[in-house]
């Protein structure tokens, strides 16, 4: 694949996270910010003004990419806009690096995976916390520790978020827990099979929806992943990554989420080279490398969808009081995606998938 150097990209979405991406793109040596788009033209103009050089702005990312000769977009819009903005970009021949979540629903995420197949364009989801070098170290420890038994994450914080998070039905599960769920898949090298979850809202909560939840996942290979969290937890705070413990055949590994993880075992761990990637900067490097090499990156849309399926399964379990099979979530999402698909080529691609899990996991 021929990719110009630098890679010209349009940033779509100039909100809080969009401005972090603007600075990251601007600082990247082999990427050039060609324009900034936002449906709110004042937001785009304000984000561009801070750059100290003229940068074109607009309200439509795809039109702006065409006008500026950009080759890709970075989609940092609100989750509800992820599907329409990314679909339009893929069909305009643009590659896409998109913020998490891939889409608000697994059905929309499947549609995006199929759109990427039909167009042949790369769609990578930036799940920023996966690109943490400490998490890579934890994964390396997990590999050395042999068969995994249990992995746990505790996440207890007390943030105030004026706005949509304080009004959502499941703010912790939907807005935050996707990060540790995605990280758990990575650490274990395992995929979710089933989820049981209870959520509740402590009486003192300043959230309208359930700000606390406990979830147990059965993962492939029989290992259990347990997540316990609260977003209205005054007192001792965990890190934003949460506190992690892995119990495995040959010992254990612990990560406080802020420092290097610690291994406790009766063998000497191998020397490790730290991962060179970190946060959204890491995701951008991996995206540009993938365009140059043609090798699908971690976070490629198919690979990301099961993290969102874990979120959807926990919400469904919390609402129903039942254990939920991930394959049921995928089957229903697949049927919904086919039913709602407006593009006949994408619908045909979805309908041709022999197995949703198989397509998502490359099996
Ligand atoms: N990885 C992380 O740690 C992290 C942290 C915060 C937010 N995020 C994600 O980043 C995304 C953006 O979050 P945010 O906090 O910046 O939200 P935000 O509300 O501050 O900004 C979103 C922007 O998107 C614009 N927008 C909406 N629809 C659009 C469209 N169709 N075309 C162009 N622009 C459009 C809005 O006008 C707004 O300016 C979300 O998906 C969120 O989950 C990730």
mmCIF file of C-alpha atoms and ligand atoms in Angstrom:
data_model
loop_
_atom_site.group_PDB
_atom_site.id
_atom_site.type_symbol
_atom_site.label_atom_id
_atom_site.label_comp_id
_atom_site.label_asym_id
_atom_site.label_seq_id
_atom_site.Cartn_x
_atom_site.Cartn_y
_atom_site.Cartn_z
ATOM 1 C CA UNK A 1 0.000 0.000 0.000
ATOM 2 C CA UNK A 2 1.419 3.436 -0.932
ATOM 3 C CA UNK A 3 0.959 5.912 1.860
ATOM 4 C CA UNK A 4 2.225 9.468 1.470
ATOM 5 C CA UNK A 5 4.648 10.763 4.072
ATOM 6 C CA UNK A 6 3.397 12.595 6.034
ATOM 7 C CA UNK A 7 -0.064 11.053 6.197
ATOM 8 C CA UNK A 8 -2.637 13.862 5.908
ATOM 9 C CA UNK A 9 -5.634 13.403 8.195
ATOM 10 C CA UNK A 10 -8.785 15.330 9.056
ATOM 11 C CA UNK A 11 -9.843 15.401 12.692
ATOM 12 C CA UNK A 12 -13.628 15.005 13.030
ATOM 13 C CA UNK A 13 -15.052 16.085 16.398
ATOM 14 C CA UNK A 14 -13.477 19.024 18.200
ATOM 15 C CA UNK A 15 -14.748 18.447 21.738
ATOM 16 C CA UNK A 16 -12.748 17.620 24.835
ATOM 17 C CA UNK A 17 -11.124 14.469 23.473
ATOM 18 C CA UNK A 18 -10.890 15.936 19.956
ATOM 19 C CA UNK A 19 -8.619 18.669 21.269
ATOM 20 C CA UNK A 20 -6.348 16.029 22.851
ATOM 21 C CA UNK A 21 -6.207 14.285 19.462
ATOM 22 C CA UNK A 22 -5.488 17.610 17.707
ATOM 23 C CA UNK A 23 -2.364 18.065 19.850
ATOM 24 C CA UNK A 24 -1.310 14.441 19.385
ATOM 25 C CA UNK A 25 -1.658 14.619 15.592
ATOM 26 C CA UNK A 26 0.128 17.959 15.501
ATOM 27 C CA UNK A 27 3.044 16.497 17.469
ATOM 28 C CA UNK A 28 3.335 13.302 15.365
ATOM 29 C CA UNK A 29 6.301 13.552 12.974
ATOM 30 C CA UNK A 30 4.819 11.578 10.079
ATOM 31 C CA UNK A 31 1.180 12.762 10.295
ATOM 32 C CA UNK A 32 -0.143 16.122 9.160
ATOM 33 C CA UNK A 33 -3.361 17.697 10.401
ATOM 34 C CA UNK A 34 -5.079 18.743 7.149
ATOM 35 C CA UNK A 35 -8.300 20.057 8.686
ATOM 36 C CA UNK A 36 -10.715 20.018 11.607
ATOM 37 C CA UNK A 37 -14.443 19.279 11.210
ATOM 38 C CA UNK A 38 -17.278 19.522 13.714
ATOM 39 C CA UNK A 39 -21.031 19.874 13.206
ATOM 40 C CA UNK A 40 -20.600 22.897 15.442
ATOM 41 C CA UNK A 41 -18.518 25.221 13.230
ATOM 42 C CA UNK A 42 -17.515 27.368 16.211
ATOM 43 C CA UNK A 43 -16.006 24.300 17.945
ATOM 44 C CA UNK A 44 -13.957 23.477 14.824
ATOM 45 C CA UNK A 45 -12.816 27.092 14.417
ATOM 46 C CA UNK A 46 -11.884 27.372 18.089
ATOM 47 C CA UNK A 47 -9.871 24.149 17.976
ATOM 48 C CA UNK A 48 -8.058 25.319 14.830
ATOM 49 C CA UNK A 49 -7.326 28.787 16.220
ATOM 50 C CA UNK A 50 -5.250 27.303 19.017
ATOM 51 C CA UNK A 51 -2.778 25.832 16.506
ATOM 52 C CA UNK A 52 -1.021 29.035 15.569
ATOM 53 C CA UNK A 53 -1.130 28.195 11.841
ATOM 54 C CA UNK A 54 -4.061 28.329 9.425
ATOM 55 C CA UNK A 55 -5.902 24.988 9.295
ATOM 56 C CA UNK A 56 -9.061 24.554 7.173
ATOM 57 C CA UNK A 57 -12.256 23.813 9.077
ATOM 58 C CA UNK A 58 -15.718 22.566 8.116
ATOM 59 C CA UNK A 59 -18.810 20.791 9.347
ATOM 60 C CA UNK A 60 -18.440 17.604 7.257
ATOM 61 C CA UNK A 61 -15.264 15.567 7.743
ATOM 62 C CA UNK A 62 -15.519 13.672 4.438
ATOM 63 C CA UNK A 63 -16.039 16.861 2.401
ATOM 64 C CA UNK A 64 -13.139 18.505 4.208
ATOM 65 C CA UNK A 65 -10.898 15.499 3.512
ATOM 66 C CA UNK A 66 -11.766 15.730 -0.193
ATOM 67 C CA UNK A 67 -11.068 19.479 -0.240
ATOM 68 C CA UNK A 68 -7.731 19.139 1.564
ATOM 69 C CA UNK A 69 -6.446 15.938 -0.047
ATOM 70 C CA UNK A 70 -6.483 14.074 3.278
ATOM 71 C CA UNK A 71 -6.120 10.315 3.168
ATOM 72 C CA UNK A 72 -7.718 9.394 6.523
ATOM 73 C CA UNK A 73 -9.936 10.745 9.280
ATOM 74 C CA UNK A 74 -9.650 10.518 13.049
ATOM 75 C CA UNK A 75 -13.232 10.201 14.324
ATOM 76 C CA UNK A 76 -13.585 11.725 17.798
ATOM 77 C CA UNK A 77 -17.279 12.554 17.585
ATOM 78 C CA UNK A 78 -19.896 11.572 20.166
ATOM 79 C CA UNK A 79 -20.646 7.791 20.119
ATOM 80 C CA UNK A 80 -23.998 8.289 18.288
ATOM 81 C CA UNK A 81 -22.106 9.835 15.347
ATOM 82 C CA UNK A 82 -19.458 7.088 15.098
ATOM 83 C CA UNK A 83 -21.458 4.877 12.693
ATOM 84 C CA UNK A 84 -22.601 7.553 10.202
ATOM 85 C CA UNK A 85 -19.299 9.468 10.170
ATOM 86 C CA UNK A 86 -17.095 6.355 9.842
ATOM 87 C CA UNK A 87 -19.357 4.711 7.236
ATOM 88 C CA UNK A 88 -19.314 7.855 5.075
ATOM 89 C CA UNK A 89 -15.530 8.068 5.364
ATOM 90 C CA UNK A 90 -14.938 4.400 4.464
ATOM 91 C CA UNK A 91 -17.169 4.689 1.396
ATOM 92 C CA UNK A 92 -15.327 7.871 0.377
ATOM 93 C CA UNK A 93 -12.117 5.786 0.271
ATOM 94 C CA UNK A 94 -10.714 7.097 3.560
ATOM 95 C CA UNK A 95 -9.110 5.030 6.288
ATOM 96 C CA UNK A 96 -10.443 5.696 9.781
ATOM 97 C CA UNK A 97 -8.983 5.789 13.264
ATOM 98 C CA UNK A 98 -11.950 6.113 15.645
ATOM 99 C CA UNK A 99 -12.393 6.735 19.352
ATOM 100 C CA UNK A 100 -13.955 4.110 21.571
ATOM 101 C CA UNK A 101 -16.661 2.864 21.716
ATOM 102 C CA UNK A 102 -16.628 1.507 18.169
ATOM 103 C CA UNK A 103 -20.374 2.370 18.094
ATOM 104 C CA UNK A 104 -23.215 2.678 20.629
ATOM 105 C CA UNK A 105 -24.474 -0.857 19.869
ATOM 106 C CA UNK A 106 -22.925 -4.167 18.813
ATOM 107 C CA UNK A 107 -25.307 -4.195 15.810
ATOM 108 C CA UNK A 108 -23.838 -0.911 14.548
ATOM 109 C CA UNK A 109 -20.328 -2.173 15.278
ATOM 110 C CA UNK A 110 -20.964 -5.233 13.069
ATOM 111 C CA UNK A 111 -22.213 -2.946 10.302
ATOM 112 C CA UNK A 112 -18.957 -0.977 10.524
ATOM 113 C CA UNK A 113 -16.862 -4.166 10.397
ATOM 114 C CA UNK A 114 -18.717 -5.229 7.244
ATOM 115 C CA UNK A 115 -18.365 -1.727 5.726
ATOM 116 C CA UNK A 116 -14.610 -1.978 6.265
ATOM 117 C CA UNK A 117 -14.609 -5.339 4.447
ATOM 118 C CA UNK A 118 -16.712 -4.021 1.528
ATOM 119 C CA UNK A 119 -14.622 -0.868 1.046
ATOM 120 C CA UNK A 120 -11.258 -2.475 1.757
ATOM 121 C CA UNK A 121 -10.384 0.479 4.015
ATOM 122 C CA UNK A 122 -8.810 0.162 7.448
ATOM 123 C CA UNK A 123 -10.987 1.035 10.443
ATOM 124 C CA UNK A 124 -9.058 0.881 13.699
ATOM 125 C CA UNK A 125 -10.633 1.665 17.074
ATOM 126 C CA UNK A 126 -8.425 3.585 19.475
ATOM 127 C CA UNK A 127 -9.007 1.918 22.830
ATOM 128 C CA UNK A 128 -6.431 4.153 24.478
ATOM 129 C CA UNK A 129 -5.949 2.273 27.743
ATOM 130 C CA UNK A 130 -4.925 -0.886 25.873
ATOM 131 C CA UNK A 131 -1.812 0.939 24.655
ATOM 132 C CA UNK A 132 -0.404 1.247 28.186
ATOM 133 C CA UNK A 133 3.139 -0.224 28.440
ATOM 134 C CA UNK A 134 2.324 -1.403 31.994
ATOM 135 C CA UNK A 135 -0.617 -3.393 30.623
ATOM 136 C CA UNK A 136 1.721 -4.954 28.035
ATOM 137 C CA UNK A 137 4.005 -5.939 30.943
ATOM 138 C CA UNK A 138 1.042 -7.498 32.764
ATOM 139 C CA UNK A 139 0.184 -9.492 29.657
ATOM 140 C CA UNK A 140 3.783 -10.699 29.375
ATOM 141 C CA UNK A 141 3.608 -11.814 33.025
ATOM 142 C CA UNK A 142 0.338 -13.621 32.335
ATOM 143 C CA UNK A 143 2.054 -15.553 29.546
ATOM 144 C CA UNK A 144 4.874 -16.585 31.895
ATOM 145 C CA UNK A 145 2.523 -17.580 34.723
ATOM 146 C CA UNK A 146 0.953 -20.427 32.756
ATOM 147 C CA UNK A 147 -2.727 -21.301 32.867
ATOM 148 C CA UNK A 148 -4.795 -18.450 34.273
ATOM 149 C CA UNK A 149 -7.387 -19.052 36.998
ATOM 150 C CA UNK A 150 -8.893 -15.668 37.864
ATOM 151 C CA UNK A 151 -8.342 -12.086 36.857
ATOM 152 C CA UNK A 152 -9.925 -9.268 38.867
ATOM 153 C CA UNK A 153 -10.221 -5.517 38.480
ATOM 154 C CA UNK A 154 -11.354 -3.167 41.232
ATOM 155 C CA UNK A 155 -12.274 0.339 40.145
ATOM 156 C CA UNK A 156 -13.460 2.765 42.813
ATOM 157 C CA UNK A 157 -13.549 6.486 42.168
ATOM 158 C CA UNK A 158 -15.741 9.500 42.862
ATOM 159 C CA UNK A 159 -15.693 11.789 39.821
ATOM 160 C CA UNK A 160 -18.281 14.442 39.070
ATOM 161 C CA UNK A 161 -19.170 14.707 35.378
ATOM 162 C CA UNK A 162 -21.728 17.374 34.747
ATOM 163 C CA UNK A 163 -23.607 16.258 31.607
ATOM 164 C CA UNK A 164 -24.694 13.032 29.930
ATOM 165 C CA UNK A 165 -22.827 10.577 32.187
ATOM 166 C CA UNK A 166 -24.803 11.669 35.229
ATOM 167 C CA UNK A 167 -28.071 11.052 33.323
ATOM 168 C CA UNK A 168 -27.314 7.650 31.688
ATOM 169 C CA UNK A 169 -28.942 4.387 32.839
ATOM 170 C CA UNK A 170 -25.604 2.537 33.191
ATOM 171 C CA UNK A 171 -22.843 5.179 33.254
ATOM 172 C CA UNK A 172 -20.128 2.957 34.755
ATOM 173 C CA UNK A 173 -20.750 -0.068 32.530
ATOM 174 C CA UNK A 174 -21.348 1.820 29.289
ATOM 175 C CA UNK A 175 -18.936 4.729 29.492
ATOM 176 C CA UNK A 176 -16.020 3.369 31.547
ATOM 177 C CA UNK A 177 -16.017 -0.409 31.975
ATOM 178 C CA UNK A 178 -15.283 -1.008 28.288
ATOM 179 C CA UNK A 179 -11.651 -0.084 29.035
ATOM 180 C CA UNK A 180 -10.960 -2.810 31.635
ATOM 181 C CA UNK A 181 -13.123 -5.317 29.728
ATOM 182 C CA UNK A 182 -11.000 -4.689 26.638
ATOM 183 C CA UNK A 183 -7.800 -4.864 28.705
ATOM 184 C CA UNK A 184 -8.872 -8.168 30.298
ATOM 185 C CA UNK A 185 -9.211 -9.782 26.865
ATOM 186 C CA UNK A 186 -5.714 -8.544 26.029
ATOM 187 C CA UNK A 187 -4.072 -9.654 29.302
ATOM 188 C CA UNK A 188 -5.618 -13.121 29.204
ATOM 189 C CA UNK A 189 -5.397 -13.647 25.469
ATOM 190 C CA UNK A 190 -8.936 -14.982 25.903
ATOM 191 C CA UNK A 191 -12.402 -14.069 24.634
ATOM 192 C CA UNK A 192 -15.654 -13.662 26.572
ATOM 193 C CA UNK A 193 -18.103 -16.564 26.694
ATOM 194 C CA UNK A 194 -20.756 -15.430 29.211
ATOM 195 C CA UNK A 195 -21.465 -12.618 31.688
ATOM 196 C CA UNK A 196 -23.397 -12.254 34.905
ATOM 197 C CA UNK A 197 -23.721 -8.751 36.318
ATOM 198 C CA UNK A 198 -25.506 -6.939 39.122
ATOM 199 C CA UNK A 199 -25.587 -3.144 39.116
ATOM 200 C CA UNK A 200 -26.970 -0.739 41.700
ATOM 201 C CA UNK A 201 -26.950 2.894 42.649
ATOM 202 C CA UNK A 202 -25.818 3.607 46.212
ATOM 203 C CA UNK A 203 -28.221 5.924 48.096
ATOM 204 C CA UNK A 204 -25.722 8.820 48.162
ATOM 205 C CA UNK A 205 -24.987 8.569 44.402
ATOM 206 C CA UNK A 206 -24.996 11.763 42.340
ATOM 207 C CA UNK A 207 -25.655 9.695 39.187
ATOM 208 C CA UNK A 208 -29.221 9.067 37.955
ATOM 209 C CA UNK A 209 -28.344 5.580 36.654
ATOM 210 C CA UNK A 210 -26.503 2.709 38.325
ATOM 211 C CA UNK A 211 -23.049 3.995 39.264
ATOM 212 C CA UNK A 212 -21.843 0.693 40.764
ATOM 213 C CA UNK A 213 -21.590 -2.792 39.276
ATOM 214 C CA UNK A 214 -20.082 -6.226 39.821
ATOM 215 C CA UNK A 215 -19.630 -8.497 36.821
ATOM 216 C CA UNK A 216 -18.279 -12.023 36.418
ATOM 217 C CA UNK A 217 -17.237 -13.212 32.969
ATOM 218 C CA UNK A 218 -16.513 -16.730 31.866
ATOM 219 C CA UNK A 219 -13.692 -16.415 29.342
ATOM 220 C CA UNK A 220 -12.471 -19.011 26.833
ATOM 221 C CA UNK A 221 -10.406 -21.670 28.576
ATOM 222 C CA UNK A 222 -12.612 -21.441 31.654
ATOM 223 C CA UNK A 223 -10.784 -18.540 33.307
ATOM 224 C CA UNK A 224 -13.016 -16.104 35.239
ATOM 225 C CA UNK A 225 -12.677 -12.342 34.958
ATOM 226 C CA UNK A 226 -14.340 -10.339 37.759
ATOM 227 C CA UNK A 227 -14.916 -6.600 37.658
ATOM 228 C CA UNK A 228 -16.127 -4.639 40.691
ATOM 229 C CA UNK A 229 -16.508 -0.900 40.330
ATOM 230 C CA UNK A 230 -18.182 2.248 41.539
ATOM 231 C CA UNK A 231 -18.207 5.777 40.265
ATOM 232 C CA UNK A 232 -19.560 7.233 43.513
ATOM 233 C CA UNK A 233 -16.964 5.927 45.926
ATOM 234 C CA UNK A 234 -15.521 8.604 48.230
ATOM 235 C CA UNK A 235 -12.476 7.630 50.269
ATOM 236 C CA UNK A 236 -9.589 5.566 48.950
ATOM 237 C CA UNK A 237 -9.429 5.917 45.156
ATOM 238 C CA UNK A 238 -8.059 3.312 42.780
ATOM 239 C CA UNK A 239 -6.137 4.520 39.736
ATOM 240 C CA UNK A 240 -8.136 5.285 36.582
ATOM 241 C CA UNK A 241 -6.970 1.913 35.247
ATOM 242 C CA UNK A 242 -8.213 0.166 38.401
ATOM 243 C CA UNK A 243 -6.319 -2.362 40.546
ATOM 244 C CA UNK A 244 -5.609 -5.721 38.962
ATOM 245 C CA UNK A 245 -4.757 -9.189 40.279
ATOM 246 C CA UNK A 246 -4.066 -12.250 38.182
ATOM 247 C CA UNK A 247 -4.050 -15.631 39.875
ATOM 248 C CA UNK A 248 -2.436 -18.304 37.704
ATOM 249 C CA UNK A 249 -0.917 -21.772 37.811
ATOM 250 C CA UNK A 250 2.648 -20.628 38.625
ATOM 251 C CA UNK A 251 1.965 -17.531 40.740
ATOM 252 C CA UNK A 252 0.310 -14.151 40.620
ATOM 253 C CA UNK A 253 0.691 -10.693 39.119
ATOM 254 C CA UNK A 254 -0.569 -7.411 40.576
ATOM 255 C CA UNK A 255 -0.979 -4.024 38.923
ATOM 256 C CA UNK A 256 -2.115 -0.860 40.675
ATOM 257 C CA UNK A 257 -2.827 0.754 37.309
ATOM 258 C CA UNK A 258 -0.250 3.504 37.747
ATOM 259 C CA UNK A 259 3.075 1.710 38.169
ATOM 260 C CA UNK A 260 4.797 -1.338 36.709
ATOM 261 C CA UNK A 261 2.985 -4.563 37.616
ATOM 262 C CA UNK A 262 4.604 -6.907 40.148
ATOM 263 C CA UNK A 263 5.013 -10.642 39.656
ATOM 264 C CA UNK A 264 5.069 -13.066 42.567
ATOM 265 C CA UNK A 265 6.261 -16.520 41.599
ATOM 266 C CA UNK A 266 8.992 -19.020 42.348
ATOM 267 C CA UNK A 267 10.848 -18.453 39.079
ATOM 268 C CA UNK A 268 12.880 -15.568 37.737
ATOM 269 C CA UNK A 269 10.896 -13.688 35.132
ATOM 270 C CA UNK A 270 12.469 -13.116 31.727
ATOM 271 C CA UNK A 271 13.909 -9.699 30.949
ATOM 272 C CA UNK A 272 11.352 -7.641 29.073
ATOM 273 C CA UNK A 273 11.590 -4.769 26.598
ATOM 274 C CA UNK A 274 8.903 -2.205 27.448
ATOM 275 C CA UNK A 275 6.260 -1.600 24.794
ATOM 276 C CA UNK A 276 7.114 1.545 22.783
ATOM 277 C CA UNK A 277 3.443 2.506 22.442
ATOM 278 C CA UNK A 278 1.386 4.544 24.868
ATOM 279 C CA UNK A 279 -2.132 6.029 24.883
ATOM 280 C CA UNK A 280 -3.559 7.782 21.844
ATOM 281 C CA UNK A 281 -0.037 8.604 20.591
ATOM 282 C CA UNK A 282 0.591 4.865 20.457
ATOM 283 C CA UNK A 283 -2.676 4.231 18.641
ATOM 284 C CA UNK A 284 -1.769 6.851 16.016
ATOM 285 C CA UNK A 285 1.676 5.312 15.408
ATOM 286 C CA UNK A 286 0.168 1.834 15.102
ATOM 287 C CA UNK A 287 -2.523 3.125 12.687
ATOM 288 C CA UNK A 288 0.000 4.817 10.375
ATOM 289 C CA UNK A 289 2.321 1.777 10.514
ATOM 290 C CA UNK A 290 -0.619 -0.485 9.598
ATOM 291 C CA UNK A 291 -1.421 1.690 6.570
ATOM 292 C CA UNK A 292 2.197 1.451 5.442
ATOM 293 C CA UNK A 293 2.626 -2.288 6.006
ATOM 294 C CA UNK A 294 -0.914 -3.475 5.241
ATOM 295 C CA UNK A 295 -0.754 -5.658 8.373
ATOM 296 C CA UNK A 296 -4.013 -5.413 10.392
ATOM 297 C CA UNK A 297 -3.289 -3.655 13.713
ATOM 298 C CA UNK A 298 -4.515 -4.508 17.192
ATOM 299 C CA UNK A 299 -7.762 -2.551 17.522
ATOM 300 C CA UNK A 300 -8.820 -3.287 13.929
ATOM 301 C CA UNK A 301 -12.615 -3.067 14.058
ATOM 302 C CA UNK A 302 -13.301 -6.818 13.989
ATOM 303 C CA UNK A 303 -10.897 -7.386 16.878
ATOM 304 C CA UNK A 304 -12.485 -4.632 18.984
ATOM 305 C CA UNK A 305 -16.163 -5.628 18.792
ATOM 306 C CA UNK A 306 -16.056 -8.299 21.517
ATOM 307 C CA UNK A 307 -15.135 -5.619 24.088
ATOM 308 C CA UNK A 308 -18.379 -3.817 23.280
ATOM 309 C CA UNK A 309 -20.221 -7.158 23.382
ATOM 310 C CA UNK A 310 -18.981 -7.567 26.976
ATOM 311 C CA UNK A 311 -20.532 -4.200 27.863
ATOM 312 C CA UNK A 312 -23.827 -5.070 26.180
ATOM 313 C CA UNK A 313 -23.915 -8.462 27.938
ATOM 314 C CA UNK A 314 -23.379 -6.891 31.383
ATOM 315 C CA UNK A 315 -26.136 -4.333 30.817
ATOM 316 C CA UNK A 316 -28.487 -7.063 29.638
ATOM 317 C CA UNK A 317 -27.610 -9.251 32.621
ATOM 318 C CA UNK A 318 -28.003 -6.383 35.108
ATOM 319 C CA UNK A 319 -31.420 -5.525 33.646
ATOM 320 C CA UNK A 320 -32.680 -9.133 33.483
ATOM 321 C CA UNK A 321 -30.970 -10.738 36.477
ATOM 322 C CA UNK A 322 -29.808 -13.567 34.164
ATOM 323 C CA UNK A 323 -26.469 -14.925 32.967
ATOM 324 C CA UNK A 324 -26.016 -13.820 29.346
ATOM 325 C CA UNK A 325 -24.165 -15.743 26.641
ATOM 326 C CA UNK A 326 -21.952 -13.568 24.464
ATOM 327 C CA UNK A 327 -22.907 -15.652 21.422
ATOM 328 C CA UNK A 328 -26.573 -14.712 22.038
ATOM 329 C CA UNK A 329 -25.601 -11.019 22.100
ATOM 330 C CA UNK A 330 -23.697 -11.496 18.828
ATOM 331 C CA UNK A 331 -26.509 -13.455 17.149
ATOM 332 C CA UNK A 332 -29.152 -10.862 18.020
ATOM 333 C CA UNK A 333 -26.864 -7.990 17.011
ATOM 334 C CA UNK A 334 -26.104 -9.717 13.712
ATOM 335 C CA UNK A 335 -29.819 -10.142 12.926
ATOM 336 C CA UNK A 336 -30.478 -6.504 13.871
ATOM 337 C CA UNK A 337 -27.544 -5.292 11.771
ATOM 338 C CA UNK A 338 -28.855 -7.140 8.692
ATOM 339 C CA UNK A 339 -32.412 -5.860 9.327
ATOM 340 C CA UNK A 340 -31.330 -2.219 9.680
ATOM 341 C CA UNK A 341 -28.575 -2.063 7.061
ATOM 342 C CA UNK A 342 -29.256 0.614 4.446
ATOM 343 C CA UNK A 343 -26.372 -0.325 2.128
ATOM 344 C CA UNK A 344 -27.100 -3.517 0.092
ATOM 345 C CA UNK A 345 -23.394 -4.421 -0.273
ATOM 346 C CA UNK A 346 -22.849 -4.195 3.474
ATOM 347 C CA UNK A 347 -26.041 -6.203 4.076
ATOM 348 C CA UNK A 348 -24.807 -8.934 1.697
ATOM 349 C CA UNK A 349 -21.418 -8.997 3.418
ATOM 350 C CA UNK A 350 -23.061 -9.355 6.834
ATOM 351 C CA UNK A 351 -25.395 -12.079 5.585
ATOM 352 C CA UNK A 352 -22.436 -14.028 4.157
ATOM 353 C CA UNK A 353 -20.620 -14.309 7.494
ATOM 354 C CA UNK A 354 -20.586 -18.024 8.405
ATOM 355 C CA UNK A 355 -20.126 -17.289 12.122
ATOM 356 C CA UNK A 356 -20.075 -13.885 13.813
ATOM 357 C CA UNK A 357 -17.582 -14.960 16.482
ATOM 358 C CA UNK A 358 -15.443 -16.646 13.839
ATOM 359 C CA UNK A 359 -15.364 -13.516 11.674
ATOM 360 C CA UNK A 360 -14.546 -11.276 14.645
ATOM 361 C CA UNK A 361 -11.755 -13.497 15.952
ATOM 362 C CA UNK A 362 -10.299 -14.429 12.585
ATOM 363 C CA UNK A 363 -11.329 -18.058 13.123
HETATM 364 N N1 LIG B 1 -10.102 7.070 25.313
HETATM 365 C C1 LIG B 1 -10.487 7.820 26.315
HETATM 366 O O1 LIG B 1 -9.952 7.742 27.406
HETATM 367 C C2 LIG B 1 -11.620 8.778 26.094
HETATM 368 C C3 LIG B 1 -11.838 9.851 26.978
HETATM 369 C C4 LIG B 1 -12.879 10.740 26.701
HETATM 370 C C5 LIG B 1 -13.691 10.543 25.590
HETATM 371 N N2 LIG B 1 -13.468 9.482 24.768
HETATM 372 C C6 LIG B 1 -14.328 9.244 23.592
HETATM 373 O O2 LIG B 1 -14.106 10.294 22.646
HETATM 374 C C7 LIG B 1 -15.323 10.593 21.949
HETATM 375 C C8 LIG B 1 -15.629 12.089 22.106
HETATM 376 O O3 LIG B 1 -15.781 12.391 23.471
HETATM 377 P P1 LIG B 1 -15.675 13.896 24.009
HETATM 378 O O4 LIG B 1 -15.580 13.803 25.475
HETATM 379 O O5 LIG B 1 -14.639 14.649 23.241
HETATM 380 O O6 LIG B 1 -17.130 14.454 23.597
HETATM 381 P P2 LIG B 1 -17.546 15.974 23.346
HETATM 382 O O7 LIG B 1 -19.027 16.018 23.488
HETATM 383 O O8 LIG B 1 -16.707 16.898 24.197
HETATM 384 O O9 LIG B 1 -17.143 16.264 21.825
HETATM 385 C C9 LIG B 1 -17.709 15.590 20.735
HETATM 386 C C10 LIG B 1 -17.737 16.533 19.542
HETATM 387 O O10 LIG B 1 -18.270 15.836 18.420
HETATM 388 C C11 LIG B 1 -19.040 16.767 17.660
HETATM 389 N N3 LIG B 1 -19.935 16.042 16.760
HETATM 390 C C12 LIG B 1 -21.066 15.365 17.078
HETATM 391 N N4 LIG B 1 -21.596 14.815 15.961
HETATM 392 C C13 LIG B 1 -20.763 15.124 14.934
HETATM 393 C C14 LIG B 1 -20.766 14.843 13.552
HETATM 394 N N5 LIG B 1 -21.728 14.104 12.988
HETATM 395 N N6 LIG B 1 -19.758 15.336 12.786
HETATM 396 C C15 LIG B 1 -18.785 16.094 13.330
HETATM 397 N N7 LIG B 1 -18.737 16.403 14.651
HETATM 398 C C16 LIG B 1 -19.712 15.925 15.439
HETATM 399 C C17 LIG B 1 -19.748 17.595 18.715
HETATM 400 O O11 LIG B 1 -20.224 18.819 18.192
HETATM 401 C C18 LIG B 1 -18.630 17.773 19.760
HETATM 402 O O12 LIG B 1 -17.881 18.955 19.519
HETATM 403 C C19 LIG B 1 -16.392 9.663 22.546
HETATM 404 O O13 LIG B 1 -16.525 8.529 21.741
HETATM 405 C C20 LIG B 1 -15.811 9.286 23.913
HETATM 406 O O14 LIG B 1 -16.259 8.020 24.374
HETATM 407 C C21 LIG B 1 -12.442 8.620 25.001
#
